[in-house]
């Protein structure tokens, strides 16, 4: 399974690395993706999802205020 944010669909992008002498080589810009465990109170169930920082901010802003989801922090 490839890593991408399941909220914002953010993933790796491709580009070029340019040296001082203007040589160009291919590189990958990796997204800041990490795993988080969420507890859904209505279903009494733990789920693990991949999130980016922007996706975590979106969840904090929209879904955690409804008190149906609990974020597990280690």
Coordinates of N, CA and C in Angstrom, one line a residue:
X1 N 0.8 -1.2 0.0 CA 0.0 0.0 0.0 C 0.9 1.2 0.0
X2 N 0.7 2.1 -0.9 CA 1.4 3.4 -1.0 C 1.0 4.3 0.1
X3 N 1.9 5.1 0.6 CA 1.5 6.0 1.7 C 1.0 7.3 1.1
X4 N -0.2 7.6 1.5 CA -0.8 8.9 1.2 C -1.8 9.3 2.3
X5 N -2.1 10.6 2.4 CA -3.0 11.1 3.5 C -4.4 10.7 3.1
X6 N -5.1 10.0 4.0 CA -6.4 9.5 3.7 C -7.5 10.6 3.8
X7 N -7.1 11.8 4.3 CA -8.0 12.9 4.4 C -7.8 13.9 3.2
X8 N -6.6 14.3 2.9 CA -6.3 15.3 1.9 C -5.8 14.6 0.6
X9 N -5.5 13.3 0.6 CA -5.0 12.6 -0.6 C -3.6 13.1 -1.0
X10 N -2.9 13.6 -0.1 CA -1.5 14.1 -0.4 C -0.6 13.0 -0.5
X11 N 0.3 13.0 -1.5 CA 1.3 11.9 -1.7 C 2.6 12.5 -2.2
X12 N 3.6 11.6 -2.5 CA 4.9 12.1 -3.0 C 4.7 12.8 -4.4
X13 N 5.5 13.8 -4.7 CA 5.6 14.4 -6.0 C 7.0 14.3 -6.5
X14 N 7.1 14.4 -7.8 CA 8.4 14.3 -8.5 C 8.8 15.6 -9.0
X15 N 10.2 15.8 -9.0 CA 10.7 17.1 -9.5 C 12.2 16.9 -9.9
X16 N 12.9 18.0 -10.0 CA 14.3 17.9 -10.3 C 15.1 18.7 -9.3
X17 N 16.3 18.1 -9.0 CA 17.3 18.7 -8.1 C 18.3 19.4 -9.0
X18 N 18.5 20.7 -8.8 CA 19.4 21.5 -9.6 C 20.6 21.9 -8.8
X19 N 21.8 21.5 -9.4 CA 23.0 21.8 -8.7 C 23.5 23.2 -9.0
X20 N 24.6 23.6 -8.4 CA 25.1 24.9 -8.6 C 25.5 25.1 -10.1
X21 N 26.0 24.0 -10.7 CA 26.4 24.1 -12.2 C 25.2 23.9 -13.1
X22 N 24.0 23.9 -12.5 CA 22.7 23.8 -13.3 C 22.5 22.5 -13.9
X23 N 23.1 21.4 -13.3 CA 22.8 20.1 -13.8 C 21.5 19.7 -13.1
X24 N 20.7 18.9 -13.8 CA 19.4 18.6 -13.3 C 19.3 17.0 -13.2
X25 N 18.9 16.6 -12.0 CA 18.6 15.2 -11.8 C 17.3 15.0 -11.1
X26 N 16.7 13.8 -11.4 CA 15.3 13.6 -10.8 C 15.4 13.3 -9.3
X27 N 14.3 13.7 -8.6 CA 14.2 13.5 -7.2 C 12.8 13.4 -6.8
X28 N 12.6 12.9 -5.6 CA 11.2 12.8 -5.0 C 11.0 13.7 -3.9
X29 N 10.0 14.5 -3.9 CA 9.6 15.3 -2.7 C 8.6 14.5 -1.9
X30 N 9.0 14.0 -0.7 CA 8.2 13.1 0.1 C 7.2 13.9 1.0
X31 N 6.0 13.5 1.0 CA 5.0 14.1 1.9 C 5.2 13.7 3.3
X32 N 4.9 14.5 4.3 CA 5.0 14.2 5.7 C 3.8 13.4 6.1
X33 N 3.9 12.1 6.0 CA 2.8 11.2 6.2 C 3.2 10.3 7.5
X34 N 2.3 10.2 8.4 CA 2.5 9.4 9.6 C 1.2 8.6 9.9
X35 N 1.3 7.6 10.8 CA 0.1 6.9 11.2 C -0.4 7.4 12.5
X36 N -1.8 7.4 12.6 CA -2.4 7.8 13.8 C -3.5 6.8 14.1
X37 N -3.7 6.5 15.4 CA -4.8 5.7 15.8 C -6.0 6.5 16.3
X38 N -7.2 6.3 15.8 CA -8.4 7.0 16.2 C -9.3 6.0 16.8
X39 N -10.0 6.5 17.9 CA -11.1 5.7 18.5 C -12.4 6.3 18.2
X40 N -13.3 5.5 17.5 CA -14.6 6.0 17.1 C -15.5 5.5 18.2
X41 N -16.1 6.5 18.9 CA -16.9 6.2 20.1 C -18.2 5.5 19.7
X42 N -18.9 6.0 18.6 CA -20.2 5.4 18.2 C -20.1 3.9 17.9
X43 N -19.0 3.5 17.3 CA -18.8 2.1 16.9 C -18.0 1.3 17.9
X44 N -17.4 2.0 18.9 CA -16.6 1.4 19.9 C -15.4 0.6 19.2
X45 N -14.7 1.3 18.4 CA -13.7 0.6 17.5 C -12.5 1.5 17.3
X46 N -11.3 0.9 17.3 CA -10.0 1.6 17.0 C -9.8 1.5 15.5
X47 N -9.3 2.5 14.8 CA -8.9 2.5 13.4 C -7.5 3.1 13.3
X48 N -6.7 2.7 12.4 CA -5.4 3.3 12.1 C -5.5 3.9 10.7
X49 N -5.1 5.2 10.6 CA -5.1 5.9 9.3 C -3.8 6.6 9.1
X50 N -3.5 6.8 7.8 CA -2.3 7.6 7.5 C -2.8 9.1 7.3
X51 N -2.0 10.0 7.9 CA -2.3 11.4 7.9 C -1.1 12.3 7.6
X52 N -1.4 13.4 7.0 CA -0.4 14.4 6.9 C -0.7 15.5 7.9
X53 N 0.2 16.5 8.1 CA 0.0 17.5 9.1 C -1.3 18.3 8.7
X54 N -1.5 18.6 7.5 CA -2.7 19.3 7.1 C -3.9 18.5 7.3
X55 N -3.9 17.2 7.1 CA -5.0 16.3 7.3 C -5.3 16.2 8.8
X56 N -4.3 16.2 9.7 CA -4.6 16.2 11.1 C -5.2 17.5 11.6
X57 N -4.8 18.7 11.0 CA -5.4 19.9 11.3 C -6.9 20.0 10.9
X58 N -7.2 19.4 9.7 CA -8.5 19.3 9.2 C -9.4 18.5 10.1
X59 N -8.9 17.3 10.6 CA -9.6 16.5 11.5 C -9.9 17.2 12.8
X60 N -8.9 17.9 13.3 CA -9.0 18.7 14.6 C -10.1 19.7 14.4
X61 N -10.1 20.4 13.3 CA -11.0 21.5 13.1 C -12.5 21.0 12.9
X62 N -12.7 19.9 12.2 CA -14.0 19.6 11.8 C -14.6 18.4 12.6
X63 N -13.8 17.3 12.8 CA -14.4 16.1 13.4 C -14.3 15.9 14.9
X64 N -13.2 16.4 15.4 CA -13.0 16.2 16.9 C -13.9 17.0 17.7
X65 N -14.5 18.1 17.2 CA -15.4 18.9 17.9 C -16.7 18.2 18.2
X66 N -17.0 17.3 17.3 CA -18.3 16.6 17.5 C -18.3 15.5 18.6
X67 N -17.1 15.3 19.2 CA -16.9 14.4 20.3 C -17.2 12.9 19.9
X68 N -17.2 12.5 18.7 CA -17.4 11.1 18.3 C -16.2 10.4 18.0
X69 N -15.0 11.1 17.9 CA -13.7 10.5 17.6 C -12.7 11.0 18.7
X70 N -11.9 10.0 19.1 CA -10.9 10.3 20.1 C -9.5 10.0 19.5
X71 N -8.6 10.9 19.6 CA -7.3 10.7 19.0 C -6.4 10.1 20.0
X72 N -5.7 9.0 19.7 CA -4.8 8.3 20.6 C -3.4 8.8 20.4
X73 N -2.8 9.4 21.5 CA -1.4 9.9 21.5 C -0.6 9.0 22.3
X74 N 0.6 8.6 21.8 CA 1.5 7.8 22.6 C 2.4 8.6 23.4

